[in-house]
Amino acid sequence: MARIVVIGAGLGAMATAARLAVAGHRVTVYERTATYGGAVGRFAREGFAFDTGPGLLHLPAVYRDLFVKTGKEPLEECVALTQVDPASRHVFADGTRVDLPNASRAGTVAALDAALGAGAGERWGAFLVRAREAWDRTRRPLLEEPQPADPAPLAREPYPALKAGLLRRPTTTLAQVGARELGDPRLAALLDAYAWSYGFDPATAPAAAAVLPYMEQTFGSWYVGGGLRALADAVYERCRKRRVEFVFETAVEDVLEKDGRAVGVRLPGGETVEADHVVSGAPVPALYDEHVVEWGHGDDRPHHQLNRTSRVTVCLALRGPREAAAVHRTVVHAAGERPAVTVLRPDDPALRPDAEHESVTVTATVRTSPGREPRDGETQDGETRDWAAFADRMVEAAGEAVPGLRERLLWRHVRTPEDVRRDTGSAEVPGPALGGARGLLLPAANRSPLPGLWFAGGWSHPGGGLAHAGMSGALVAGLIVEGAEFRGSR
């Protein structure tokens, strides 16, 4: 039985802890805040409750596997899972609206043809065929296996070049895919929206980001009853049942090294804790400065410098019931001064004081300052942003999804990138690993250069997002338990 310290209590870290505990190891989790869940947070006030991180779950099979491998009760006995249908409603800049069904290729094609004109669905379907090629080329190395010692093959663009006569036209960015292949600015905006939802700017994201809409439209979107925070509650309880120990409000300041190996951690005040393995599920500055040469690959630039984005979230408490025609998720695309927002309206009694009220969450992706953590109110260029005014524009955009929003509004609560930093340790929201882009979107490998030190969660392979964080837990636990021979799930 090994002594294992886990840094942070995010979903990826807890997934690692539960699997290691089942394997017979003694696991202690140190979390600098007062609670678990990391980015999967909750804001509650006056009977209203809101998810402050992800609002939907994709690839639930990842957490089904976690619960099967760590106990008798399957995932569905611990949380209520419901497919969201339609998966999303899109409101484009010209006012066009389209509802896209959940995990139905034929239904999506028909819906796009009906809303955008004949041929729109066929063009989107042809794009998804090419996106599947990129998915098939990268699924195992980017999701199911430890990152290879030589990641150079993953730096090559997996999205197939579009044939043009006898030549192939290379597509470097996702924005180029939309402009060259989709033939309608609304379809291009639809593609862009998937990139932004994962924190990628389509103007800089590689064409390989095409796997993101493919993944969602193929495997579907799911809601967890009570909100995504209920999933964090269930994973935490599973850890406790496996006798994982949690120490809250205790930051890890550094990893101890002896004879070229991690041997424990240092806590505030100089206290040290010995360990046979240390798993970092959170970005600890001293750890990365001293023990990791680089985050990413290629030209030694950290992968997140190519993709520095955060979230602004506005929680809206509304009087009056949710109308019958409402949908769970609406994407309101940018138009003029109106920012692009995602509006979540879960029909969930657990999130509202009674049937005569409604909880609504509005989220926008924003760029952050390059090269350092942004201060509150800063944009990508370091200019001051008035978050209250930005929230006003977000609420105005959300009015496209919620009839009579202004008249129904009781109060609002705004969460900025500074709130994200306070809760998670970084204002940035890490995106999933992507192929192409010269390897700059490949996060740190799970095995660090320092033996005995491992990385799990959104800042490591296979990147950010609930499903990816859960996968990182399976990979790290497999590497520790089975050793260098571990090659991932089969």
Tab-separated table of C-alpha atoms in Angstrom:
chain	number	residue	atom	x	y	z
A	1	MET	CA	0.000	0.000	0.000
A	2	ALA	CA	1.483	3.295	-1.112
A	3	ARG	CA	0.975	6.690	0.519
A	4	ILE	CA	-0.395	9.074	-2.107
A	5	VAL	CA	-0.980	12.818	-1.832
A	6	VAL	CA	-3.385	14.438	-4.284
A	7	ILE	CA	-3.219	18.205	-4.748
A	8	GLY	CA	-6.631	19.740	-5.348
A	9	ALA	CA	-10.165	18.346	-5.200
A	10	GLY	CA	-11.368	18.991	-8.740
A	11	LEU	CA	-13.193	16.276	-10.676
A	12	GLY	CA	-10.020	14.891	-12.293
A	13	ALA	CA	-8.171	14.794	-8.977
A	14	MET	CA	-11.066	13.092	-7.192
A	15	ALA	CA	-11.464	10.585	-10.031
A	16	THR	CA	-7.781	9.697	-9.588
A	17	ALA	CA	-8.120	9.465	-5.808
A	18	ALA	CA	-11.117	7.108	-5.936
A	19	ARG	CA	-9.434	4.739	-8.377
A	20	LEU	CA	-6.188	4.669	-6.373
A	21	ALA	CA	-8.054	4.037	-3.127
A	22	VAL	CA	-9.876	1.068	-4.665
A	23	ALA	CA	-6.475	-0.302	-5.673
A	24	GLY	CA	-5.525	-0.383	-1.988
A	25	HIS	CA	-3.529	2.814	-1.617
A	26	ARG	CA	-3.822	5.329	1.225
A	27	VAL	CA	-4.890	8.580	-0.405
A	28	THR	CA	-5.051	12.071	1.104
A	29	VAL	CA	-6.399	15.043	-0.856
A	30	TYR	CA	-5.277	18.579	0.029
A	31	GLU	CA	-7.565	21.335	-1.233
A	32	ARG	CA	-6.757	25.017	-0.739
A	33	THR	CA	-10.436	26.099	-0.695
A	34	ALA	CA	-13.236	25.088	1.657
A	35	THR	CA	-14.928	22.681	-0.735
A	36	TYR	CA	-14.430	20.158	-3.533
A	37	GLY	CA	-15.347	20.248	-7.209
A	38	GLY	CA	-12.920	22.833	-8.591
A	39	ALA	CA	-14.613	24.503	-11.552
A	40	VAL	CA	-17.838	22.569	-10.885
A	41	GLY	CA	-19.240	25.085	-8.418
A	42	ARG	CA	-22.603	26.225	-7.143
A	43	PHE	CA	-24.058	29.641	-6.289
A	44	ALA	CA	-27.229	29.695	-4.198
A	45	ARG	CA	-29.362	32.546	-2.903
A	46	GLU	CA	-32.983	32.922	-1.773
A	47	GLY	CA	-34.005	29.480	-2.974
A	48	PHE	CA	-32.343	29.880	-6.395
A	49	ALA	CA	-29.314	27.747	-7.323
A	50	PHE	CA	-26.962	27.933	-10.302
A	51	ASP	CA	-24.057	25.912	-11.695
A	52	THR	CA	-21.069	28.266	-11.915
A	53	GLY	CA	-19.033	25.946	-14.128
A	54	PRO	CA	-20.114	23.445	-16.781
A	55	GLY	CA	-23.842	23.060	-17.202
A	56	LEU	CA	-23.989	19.912	-19.351
A	57	LEU	CA	-22.157	16.605	-19.419
A	58	HIS	CA	-20.758	15.050	-22.592
A	59	LEU	CA	-19.425	11.488	-22.849
A	60	PRO	CA	-21.102	10.296	-19.615
A	61	ALA	CA	-19.527	6.883	-20.248
A	62	VAL	CA	-16.386	8.269	-18.596
A	63	TYR	CA	-18.165	8.645	-15.264
A	64	ARG	CA	-20.139	5.447	-15.701
A	65	ASP	CA	-16.782	3.679	-15.939
A	66	LEU	CA	-15.491	5.507	-12.843
A	67	PHE	CA	-18.473	4.392	-10.761
A	68	VAL	CA	-18.358	0.810	-12.055
A	69	LYS	CA	-14.656	0.554	-11.203
A	70	THR	CA	-14.924	2.109	-7.732
A	71	GLY	CA	-18.063	0.652	-6.136
A	72	LYS	CA	-21.296	-1.289	-6.339
A	73	GLU	CA	-23.644	1.608	-7.115
A	74	PRO	CA	-23.582	2.636	-10.796
A	75	LEU	CA	-23.643	6.278	-11.811
A	76	GLU	CA	-27.381	6.341	-12.501
A	77	GLU	CA	-28.088	5.252	-8.924
A	78	CYS	CA	-26.101	8.206	-7.631
A	79	VAL	CA	-27.295	10.969	-9.980
A	80	ALA	CA	-30.210	11.446	-12.363
A	81	LEU	CA	-29.023	11.680	-15.981
A	82	THR	CA	-31.292	13.041	-18.725
A	83	GLN	CA	-30.553	13.586	-22.394
A	84	VAL	CA	-31.182	17.198	-23.409
A	85	ASP	CA	-33.451	17.395	-26.453
A	86	PRO	CA	-33.176	19.531	-28.433
A	87	ALA	CA	-29.476	19.599	-27.706
A	88	SER	CA	-29.398	23.326	-28.451
A	89	ARG	CA	-31.313	26.158	-30.036
A	90	HIS	CA	-29.280	28.635	-32.086
A	91	VAL	CA	-30.292	32.247	-32.666
A	92	PHE	CA	-28.156	33.763	-35.445
A	93	ALA	CA	-27.312	37.413	-36.036
A	94	ASP	CA	-29.988	37.747	-38.740
A	95	GLY	CA	-32.672	36.379	-36.412
A	96	THR	CA	-32.784	32.885	-37.935
A	97	ARG	CA	-33.461	30.161	-35.366
A	98	VAL	CA	-32.803	26.440	-35.495
A	99	ASP	CA	-33.241	23.649	-32.963
A	100	LEU	CA	-30.670	20.863	-33.246
A	101	PRO	CA	-31.721	17.431	-31.938
A	102	ASN	CA	-29.630	15.427	-29.522
A	103	ALA	CA	-27.296	12.880	-31.125
A	104	SER	CA	-29.194	12.598	-34.429
A	105	ARG	CA	-27.199	13.191	-37.600
A	106	ALA	CA	-30.250	12.862	-39.840
A	107	GLY	CA	-32.311	15.108	-37.564
A	108	THR	CA	-29.601	17.777	-37.583
A	109	VAL	CA	-29.361	17.713	-41.376
A	110	ALA	CA	-33.141	18.065	-41.690
A	111	ALA	CA	-33.296	20.888	-39.133
A	112	LEU	CA	-30.558	22.880	-40.865
A	113	ASP	CA	-32.173	22.417	-44.280
A	114	ALA	CA	-35.507	23.629	-42.912
A	115	ALA	CA	-34.066	26.676	-41.153
A	116	LEU	CA	-31.193	27.748	-43.412
A	117	GLY	CA	-32.312	26.475	-46.815
A	118	ALA	CA	-31.880	23.340	-48.897
A	119	GLY	CA	-28.305	22.108	-49.001
A	120	ALA	CA	-27.259	23.574	-45.633
A	121	GLY	CA	-27.733	20.259	-43.864
A	122	GLU	CA	-25.846	18.375	-46.555
A	123	ARG	CA	-22.859	20.730	-46.247
A	124	TRP	CA	-22.850	20.356	-42.454
A	125	GLY	CA	-23.140	16.575	-42.797
A	126	ALA	CA	-20.180	16.478	-45.210
A	127	PHE	CA	-18.172	18.524	-42.729
A	128	LEU	CA	-18.989	16.041	-39.961
A	129	VAL	CA	-17.718	13.198	-42.154
A	130	ARG	CA	-14.356	14.956	-42.362
A	131	ALA	CA	-14.489	15.741	-38.647
A	132	ARG	CA	-14.954	12.037	-37.989
A	133	GLU	CA	-11.689	11.354	-39.806
A	134	ALA	CA	-9.914	13.716	-37.417
A	135	TRP	CA	-11.701	12.072	-34.478
A	136	ASP	CA	-10.712	8.560	-35.571
A	137	ARG	CA	-7.081	9.624	-36.018
A	138	THR	CA	-6.763	11.224	-32.596
A	139	ARG	CA	-9.322	9.552	-30.301
A	140	ARG	CA	-7.036	6.918	-28.798
A	141	PRO	CA	-3.811	8.947	-28.400
A	142	LEU	CA	-5.629	12.071	-27.216
A	143	LEU	CA	-8.300	10.517	-24.999
A	144	GLU	CA	-7.747	6.894	-24.111
A	145	GLU	CA	-3.984	6.392	-23.865
A	146	PRO	CA	-1.169	8.097	-21.961
A	147	GLN	CA	0.487	10.785	-24.022
A	148	PRO	CA	3.260	9.170	-26.097
A	149	ALA	CA	6.874	9.879	-25.210
A	150	ASP	CA	7.225	11.437	-28.653
A	151	PRO	CA	4.103	13.521	-29.275
A	152	ALA	CA	5.383	14.862	-32.598
A	153	PRO	CA	2.832	12.880	-34.674
A	154	LEU	CA	0.031	14.593	-32.743
A	155	ALA	CA	1.408	17.974	-33.787
A	156	ARG	CA	0.404	17.271	-37.379
A	157	GLU	CA	-3.047	18.424	-38.474
A	158	PRO	CA	-5.446	15.421	-38.491
A	159	TYR	CA	-8.320	17.213	-40.237
A	160	PRO	CA	-8.319	16.175	-43.914
A	161	ALA	CA	-7.523	18.820	-46.507
A	162	LEU	CA	-10.417	19.771	-48.751
A	163	LYS	CA	-10.077	18.622	-52.328
A	164	ALA	CA	-10.175	21.389	-54.918
A	165	GLY	CA	-9.775	19.990	-58.405
A	166	LEU	CA	-6.498	18.084	-58.516
A	167	LEU	CA	-5.132	19.943	-55.501
A	168	ARG	CA	-5.764	19.837	-51.795
A	169	ARG	CA	-6.314	23.102	-49.972
A	170	PRO	CA	-4.826	22.952	-46.479
A	171	THR	CA	-7.022	24.332	-43.719
A	172	THR	CA	-4.940	25.714	-40.887
A	173	THR	CA	-7.623	27.078	-38.560
A	174	LEU	CA	-11.201	26.218	-37.713
A	175	ALA	CA	-12.325	29.608	-39.024
A	176	GLN	CA	-10.876	28.661	-42.419
A	177	VAL	CA	-12.839	25.414	-42.339
A	178	GLY	CA	-16.039	27.380	-41.840
A	179	ALA	CA	-15.271	29.936	-44.540
A	180	ARG	CA	-14.109	27.436	-47.175
A	181	GLU	CA	-16.328	24.437	-46.610
A	182	LEU	CA	-19.694	25.427	-45.148
A	183	GLY	CA	-20.895	28.012	-47.677
A	184	ASP	CA	-23.154	29.927	-45.292
A	185	PRO	CA	-22.084	32.448	-42.636
A	186	ARG	CA	-24.655	30.986	-40.258
A	187	LEU	CA	-23.139	27.513	-40.571
A	188	ALA	CA	-19.722	29.076	-40.008
A	189	ALA	CA	-21.110	30.807	-36.905
A	190	LEU	CA	-22.496	27.468	-35.717
A	191	LEU	CA	-19.055	25.909	-36.051
A	192	ASP	CA	-17.436	28.870	-34.291
A	193	ALA	CA	-19.863	28.515	-31.382
A	194	TYR	CA	-18.638	24.999	-30.621
A	195	ALA	CA	-15.056	26.263	-30.484
A	196	TRP	CA	-15.906	29.158	-28.183
A	197	SER	CA	-17.903	26.885	-25.871
A	198	TYR	CA	-14.697	24.935	-25.178
A	199	GLY	CA	-12.651	28.113	-24.812
A	200	PHE	CA	-11.059	28.204	-28.273
A	201	ASP	CA	-10.948	31.205	-30.582
A	202	PRO	CA	-11.817	29.758	-34.022
A	203	ALA	CA	-9.427	32.247	-35.633
A	204	THR	CA	-6.483	30.549	-33.914
A	205	ALA	CA	-7.846	27.078	-33.092
A	206	PRO	CA	-6.566	24.363	-35.441
A	207	ALA	CA	-8.864	22.678	-37.931
A	208	ALA	CA	-8.665	19.664	-35.588
A	209	ALA	CA	-11.146	21.493	-33.337
A	210	ALA	CA	-13.737	20.044	-35.743
A	211	VAL	CA	-13.783	17.049	-33.391
A	212	LEU	CA	-15.672	19.155	-30.813
A	213	PRO	CA	-18.995	19.465	-32.688
A	214	TYR	CA	-18.536	15.904	-33.924
A	215	MET	CA	-18.222	14.650	-30.358
A	216	GLU	CA	-21.287	16.515	-29.107
A	217	GLN	CA	-23.515	15.717	-32.061
A	218	THR	CA	-22.505	12.051	-32.070
A	219	PHE	CA	-22.547	11.188	-28.364
A	220	GLY	CA	-25.083	13.719	-27.116
A	221	SER	CA	-25.514	16.170	-24.258
A	222	TRP	CA	-26.745	15.175	-20.800
A	223	TYR	CA	-28.098	17.040	-17.791
A	224	VAL	CA	-27.504	15.956	-14.211
A	225	GLY	CA	-30.530	16.401	-11.957
A	226	GLY	CA	-29.824	19.105	-9.398
A	227	GLY	CA	-27.171	20.583	-11.680
A	228	LEU	CA	-23.631	19.497	-12.474
A	229	ARG	CA	-22.689	20.188	-8.862
A	230	ALA	CA	-24.610	16.997	-8.037
A	231	LEU	CA	-22.022	15.059	-10.063
A	232	ALA	CA	-19.227	16.588	-7.969
A	233	ASP	CA	-21.178	15.622	-4.834
A	234	ALA	CA	-21.478	12.026	-6.063
A	235	VAL	CA	-17.776	11.705	-6.918
A	236	TYR	CA	-16.826	13.181	-3.538
A	237	GLU	CA	-19.090	10.710	-1.734
A	238	ARG	CA	-17.623	7.847	-3.730
A	239	CYS	CA	-14.142	8.956	-2.604
A	240	ARG	CA	-15.281	9.071	1.005
A	241	LYS	CA	-16.736	5.578	0.757
A	242	ARG	CA	-13.370	4.380	-0.522
A	243	ARG	CA	-11.766	6.027	2.554
A	244	VAL	CA	-10.050	8.868	0.755
A	245	GLU	CA	-9.123	11.530	3.300
A	246	PHE	CA	-9.801	15.198	2.473
A	247	VAL	CA	-8.034	18.148	4.082
A	248	PHE	CA	-9.701	21.426	3.102
A	249	GLU	CA	-8.449	25.006	3.376
A	250	THR	CA	-4.898	23.701	3.147
A	251	ALA	CA	-2.748	24.737	0.203
A	252	VAL	CA	0.207	22.740	-1.049
A	253	GLU	CA	3.126	25.110	-1.472
A	254	ASP	CA	5.643	22.797	-3.091
A	255	VAL	CA	6.558	19.220	-3.896
A	256	LEU	CA	9.459	17.724	-1.961
A	257	GLU	CA	12.230	16.070	-3.922
A	258	LYS	CA	14.927	13.654	-2.754
A	259	ASP	CA	17.407	11.695	-4.842
A	260	GLY	CA	15.667	12.754	-8.039
A	261	ARG	CA	12.175	11.656	-6.958
A	262	ALA	CA	9.055	13.268	-5.464
A	263	VAL	CA	8.799	12.208	-1.822
A	264	GLY	CA	6.039	14.410	-0.420
A	265	VAL	CA	4.682	17.942	-0.190
A	266	ARG	CA	5.201	21.069	1.868
A	267	LEU	CA	2.195	22.754	3.457
A	268	PRO	CA	1.832	26.308	4.809
A	269	GLY	CA	3.969	26.975	7.857
A	270	GLY	CA	6.633	24.545	6.699
A	271	GLU	CA	4.805	21.332	7.619
A	272	THR	CA	5.786	18.418	5.377
A	273	VAL	CA	3.874	15.292	4.408
A	274	GLU	CA	5.700	12.233	3.109
A	275	ALA	CA	4.330	10.353	0.116
A	276	ASP	CA	5.339	7.624	-2.305
A	277	HIS	CA	3.501	9.438	-5.113
A	278	VAL	CA	2.192	12.983	-5.545
A	279	VAL	CA	-0.668	13.676	-7.970
A	280	SER	CA	-1.205	17.324	-8.864
A	281	GLY	CA	-4.703	18.153	-9.999
A	282	ALA	CA	-4.142	21.906	-9.704
A	283	PRO	CA	-1.629	24.392	-11.140
A	284	VAL	CA	0.861	24.942	-8.283
A	285	PRO	CA	3.219	27.734	-9.423
A	286	ALA	CA	6.306	26.558	-7.531
A	287	LEU	CA	5.740	23.015	-8.730
A	288	TYR	CA	5.763	23.937	-12.401
A	289	ASP	CA	8.540	26.508	-12.105
A	290	GLU	CA	10.921	24.049	-10.487
A	291	HIS	CA	9.877	20.602	-11.670
A	292	VAL	CA	8.471	20.982	-15.181
A	293	VAL	CA	10.550	22.247	-18.077
A	294	GLU	CA	7.565	23.088	-20.255
A	295	TRP	CA	3.814	22.677	-20.371
A	296	GLY	CA	3.479	21.861	-24.009
A	297	HIS	CA	5.634	20.938	-26.952
A	298	GLY	CA	6.828	22.351	-30.242
A	299	ASP	CA	8.405	25.762	-29.687
A	300	ASP	CA	8.349	25.461	-25.866
A	301	ARG	CA	5.462	27.905	-25.473
A	302	PRO	CA	2.927	26.796	-22.856
A	303	HIS	CA	-0.093	25.312	-24.610
A	304	HIS	CA	-2.474	27.683	-22.870
A	305	GLN	CA	-0.742	30.794	-24.214
A	306	LEU	CA	-2.200	29.968	-27.618
A	307	ASN	CA	-5.602	29.677	-26.017
A	308	ARG	CA	-6.039	32.056	-23.081
A	309	THR	CA	-9.741	32.379	-22.361
A	310	SER	CA	-11.980	32.559	-19.344
A	311	ARG	CA	-15.688	32.788	-18.577
A	312	VAL	CA	-18.092	35.467	-17.457
A	313	THR	CA	-21.264	34.010	-15.956
A	314	VAL	CA	-24.435	35.874	-15.043
A	315	CYS	CA	-26.886	34.088	-12.735
A	316	LEU	CA	-30.438	35.380	-13.230
A	317	ALA	CA	-33.265	34.948	-10.714
A	318	LEU	CA	-36.575	35.334	-12.545
A	319	ARG	CA	-40.169	35.669	-11.398
A	320	GLY	CA	-42.742	33.693	-13.344
A	321	PRO	CA	-42.648	30.083	-14.580
A	322	ARG	CA	-40.578	28.715	-17.435
A	323	GLU	CA	-42.759	28.744	-20.570
A	324	ALA	CA	-43.701	25.444	-22.206
A	325	ALA	CA	-41.765	26.184	-25.404
A	326	ALA	CA	-38.500	26.863	-23.572
A	327	VAL	CA	-35.447	24.737	-24.346
A	328	HIS	CA	-32.611	23.817	-22.006
A	329	ARG	CA	-29.756	25.429	-23.964
A	330	THR	CA	-29.846	28.370	-26.369
A	331	VAL	CA	-26.786	29.795	-28.103
A	332	VAL	CA	-27.347	33.436	-29.038
A	333	HIS	CA	-24.721	34.345	-31.617
A	334	ALA	CA	-22.873	37.661	-31.654
A	335	ALA	CA	-24.436	40.567	-33.529
A	336	GLY	CA	-22.967	44.071	-33.470
A	337	GLU	CA	-22.322	45.016	-29.828
A	338	ARG	CA	-24.201	41.936	-28.660
A	339	PRO	CA	-21.781	39.276	-27.405
A	340	ALA	CA	-22.246	35.581	-28.087
A	341	VAL	CA	-23.788	33.898	-25.041
A	342	THR	CA	-25.008	30.476	-23.982
A	343	VAL	CA	-28.264	30.526	-22.028
A	344	LEU	CA	-29.089	27.531	-19.840
A	345	ARG	CA	-32.678	27.108	-18.609
A	346	PRO	CA	-32.873	23.721	-16.866
A	347	ASP	CA	-36.416	22.677	-15.947
A	348	ASP	CA	-35.277	21.512	-12.512
A	349	PRO	CA	-37.287	22.095	-9.302
A	350	ALA	CA	-34.062	21.731	-7.282
A	351	LEU	CA	-32.760	25.019	-8.726
A	352	ARG	CA	-35.719	27.310	-8.019
A	353	PRO	CA	-37.733	28.239	-4.930
A	354	ASP	CA	-41.046	27.138	-6.485
A	355	ALA	CA	-42.831	26.643	-9.815
A	356	GLU	CA	-43.484	30.389	-10.088
A	357	HIS	CA	-39.785	31.212	-10.469
A	358	GLU	CA	-36.910	30.231	-12.748
A	359	SER	CA	-33.109	30.061	-12.502
A	360	VAL	CA	-31.228	31.002	-15.696
A	361	THR	CA	-27.479	30.981	-16.319
A	362	VAL	CA	-25.882	33.102	-19.070
A	363	THR	CA	-22.245	32.473	-20.004
A	364	ALA	CA	-19.773	34.183	-22.361
A	365	THR	CA	-16.219	33.226	-23.249
A	366	VAL	CA	-13.721	36.083	-22.985
A	367	ARG	CA	-10.037	36.364	-23.802
A	368	THR	CA	-7.583	36.955	-20.971
A	369	SER	CA	-4.260	38.770	-20.789
A	370	PRO	CA	-1.404	36.926	-22.525
A	371	GLY	CA	1.665	35.938	-20.538
A	372	ARG	CA	0.223	36.357	-17.039
A	373	GLU	CA	-2.890	35.963	-14.944
A	374	PRO	CA	-5.369	38.777	-15.687
A	375	ARG	CA	-6.448	41.177	-12.990
A	376	ASP	CA	-10.147	41.696	-12.447
A	377	GLY	CA	-11.684	43.650	-15.287
A	378	GLU	CA	-8.920	43.110	-17.835
A	379	THR	CA	-9.234	42.081	-21.454
A	380	GLN	CA	-6.696	40.229	-23.588
A	381	ASP	CA	-4.748	43.447	-24.184
A	382	GLY	CA	-4.653	44.384	-20.511
A	383	GLU	CA	-7.252	47.103	-20.970
A	384	THR	CA	-9.804	47.598	-18.224
A	385	ARG	CA	-13.203	46.099	-18.942
A	386	ASP	CA	-16.349	47.172	-17.154
A	387	TRP	CA	-17.751	43.759	-16.276
A	388	ALA	CA	-21.054	45.256	-15.114
A	389	ALA	CA	-21.570	46.870	-18.536
A	390	PHE	CA	-20.505	43.643	-20.243
A	391	ALA	CA	-23.019	41.743	-18.107
A	392	ASP	CA	-25.687	44.209	-19.237
A	393	ARG	CA	-24.983	43.275	-22.865
A	394	MET	CA	-25.007	39.577	-21.960
A	395	VAL	CA	-28.445	39.947	-20.374
A	396	GLU	CA	-29.655	41.867	-23.415
A	397	ALA	CA	-28.482	38.995	-25.632
A	398	ALA	CA	-30.151	36.463	-23.330
A	399	GLY	CA	-33.443	38.232	-23.985
A	400	GLU	CA	-33.418	36.509	-27.383
A	401	ALA	CA	-33.781	33.203	-25.513
A	402	VAL	CA	-36.005	34.213	-22.579
A	403	PRO	CA	-39.234	36.081	-23.440
A	404	GLY	CA	-39.904	39.067	-21.172
A	405	LEU	CA	-36.540	38.686	-19.444
A	406	ARG	CA	-36.197	42.316	-18.323
A	407	GLU	CA	-39.668	42.390	-16.787
A	408	ARG	CA	-39.142	39.059	-15.013
A	409	LEU	CA	-35.705	39.811	-13.559
A	410	LEU	CA	-35.557	39.882	-9.752
A	411	TRP	CA	-31.788	40.082	-9.348
A	412	ARG	CA	-28.578	38.960	-10.965
A	413	HIS	CA	-25.169	37.770	-9.772
A	414	VAL	CA	-22.099	38.290	-11.992
A	415	ARG	CA	-19.026	36.036	-11.886
A	416	THR	CA	-15.888	37.326	-13.621
A	417	PRO	CA	-12.542	35.704	-14.515
A	418	GLU	CA	-11.287	36.816	-11.104
A	419	ASP	CA	-13.947	34.624	-9.480
A	420	VAL	CA	-12.793	31.739	-11.664
A	421	ARG	CA	-9.222	32.343	-10.485
A	422	ARG	CA	-10.283	32.463	-6.833
A	423	ASP	CA	-12.184	29.178	-7.073
A	424	THR	CA	-9.810	27.172	-9.265
A	425	GLY	CA	-6.374	28.782	-8.942
A	426	SER	CA	-6.355	30.155	-12.493
A	427	ALA	CA	-8.530	32.648	-14.350
A	428	GLU	CA	-8.091	30.579	-17.497
A	429	VAL	CA	-10.419	27.711	-18.304
A	430	PRO	CA	-8.354	24.917	-19.889
A	431	GLY	CA	-9.631	23.423	-23.120
A	432	PRO	CA	-9.383	19.798	-24.253
A	433	ALA	CA	-6.241	18.567	-25.980
A	434	LEU	CA	-6.280	19.017	-29.756
A	435	GLY	CA	-4.069	17.686	-32.482
A	436	GLY	CA	-2.362	19.958	-34.982
A	437	ALA	CA	-1.273	23.516	-34.097
A	438	ARG	CA	2.365	22.317	-33.961
A	439	GLY	CA	1.560	20.563	-30.699
A	440	LEU	CA	0.821	23.794	-28.834
A	441	LEU	CA	-2.563	22.503	-27.651
A	442	LEU	CA	-1.144	19.335	-26.129
A	443	PRO	CA	-1.158	19.791	-22.347
A	444	ALA	CA	1.367	18.398	-19.886
A	445	ALA	CA	1.745	14.625	-19.939
A	446	ASN	CA	0.343	12.752	-16.938
A	447	ARG	CA	3.819	11.491	-16.080
A	448	SER	CA	6.038	14.432	-15.103
A	449	PRO	CA	9.800	14.650	-15.675
A	450	LEU	CA	10.215	14.090	-11.910
A	451	PRO	CA	9.575	10.420	-10.988
A	452	GLY	CA	6.782	10.042	-8.482
A	453	LEU	CA	5.032	13.261	-9.567
A	454	TRP	CA	1.920	12.954	-11.732
A	455	PHE	CA	-0.530	15.368	-13.325
A	456	ALA	CA	-4.321	14.897	-13.453
A	457	GLY	CA	-7.245	17.164	-14.280
A	458	GLY	CA	-7.872	19.826	-16.891
A	459	TRP	CA	-4.313	21.190	-16.959
A	460	SER	CA	-2.884	17.835	-18.023
A	461	HIS	CA	-3.486	15.194	-20.693
A	462	PRO	CA	-6.117	14.906	-22.145
A	463	GLY	CA	-7.070	18.477	-21.231
A	464	GLY	CA	-10.034	20.414	-19.880
A	465	GLY	CA	-13.716	19.535	-19.711
A	466	LEU	CA	-15.591	17.165	-17.406
A	467	ALA	CA	-15.146	14.086	-19.571
A	468	HIS	CA	-11.487	14.797	-20.228
A	469	ALA	CA	-10.823	15.390	-16.519
A	470	GLY	CA	-12.375	12.019	-15.722
A	471	MET	CA	-10.216	10.381	-18.378
A	472	SER	CA	-7.096	11.899	-16.845
A	473	GLY	CA	-8.009	10.246	-13.550
A	474	ALA	CA	-8.201	6.841	-15.199
A	475	LEU	CA	-4.873	7.367	-16.970
A	476	VAL	CA	-2.952	8.523	-13.889
A	477	ALA	CA	-4.352	5.756	-11.707
A	478	GLY	CA	-3.479	3.198	-14.393
A	479	LEU	CA	0.088	4.465	-14.671
A	480	ILE	CA	0.606	4.349	-10.904
A	481	VAL	CA	-1.041	0.967	-10.349
A	482	GLU	CA	0.123	-0.885	-13.460
A	483	GLY	CA	3.359	0.978	-14.132
A	484	ALA	CA	5.060	1.822	-17.398
A	485	GLU	CA	3.312	-1.037	-19.203
A	486	PHE	CA	-0.092	0.638	-18.854
A	487	ARG	CA	-1.452	1.640	-22.259
A	488	GLY	CA	-4.918	2.884	-21.405
A	489	SER	CA	-8.365	1.399	-21.857
A	490	ARG	CA	-8.948	-1.184	-24.548
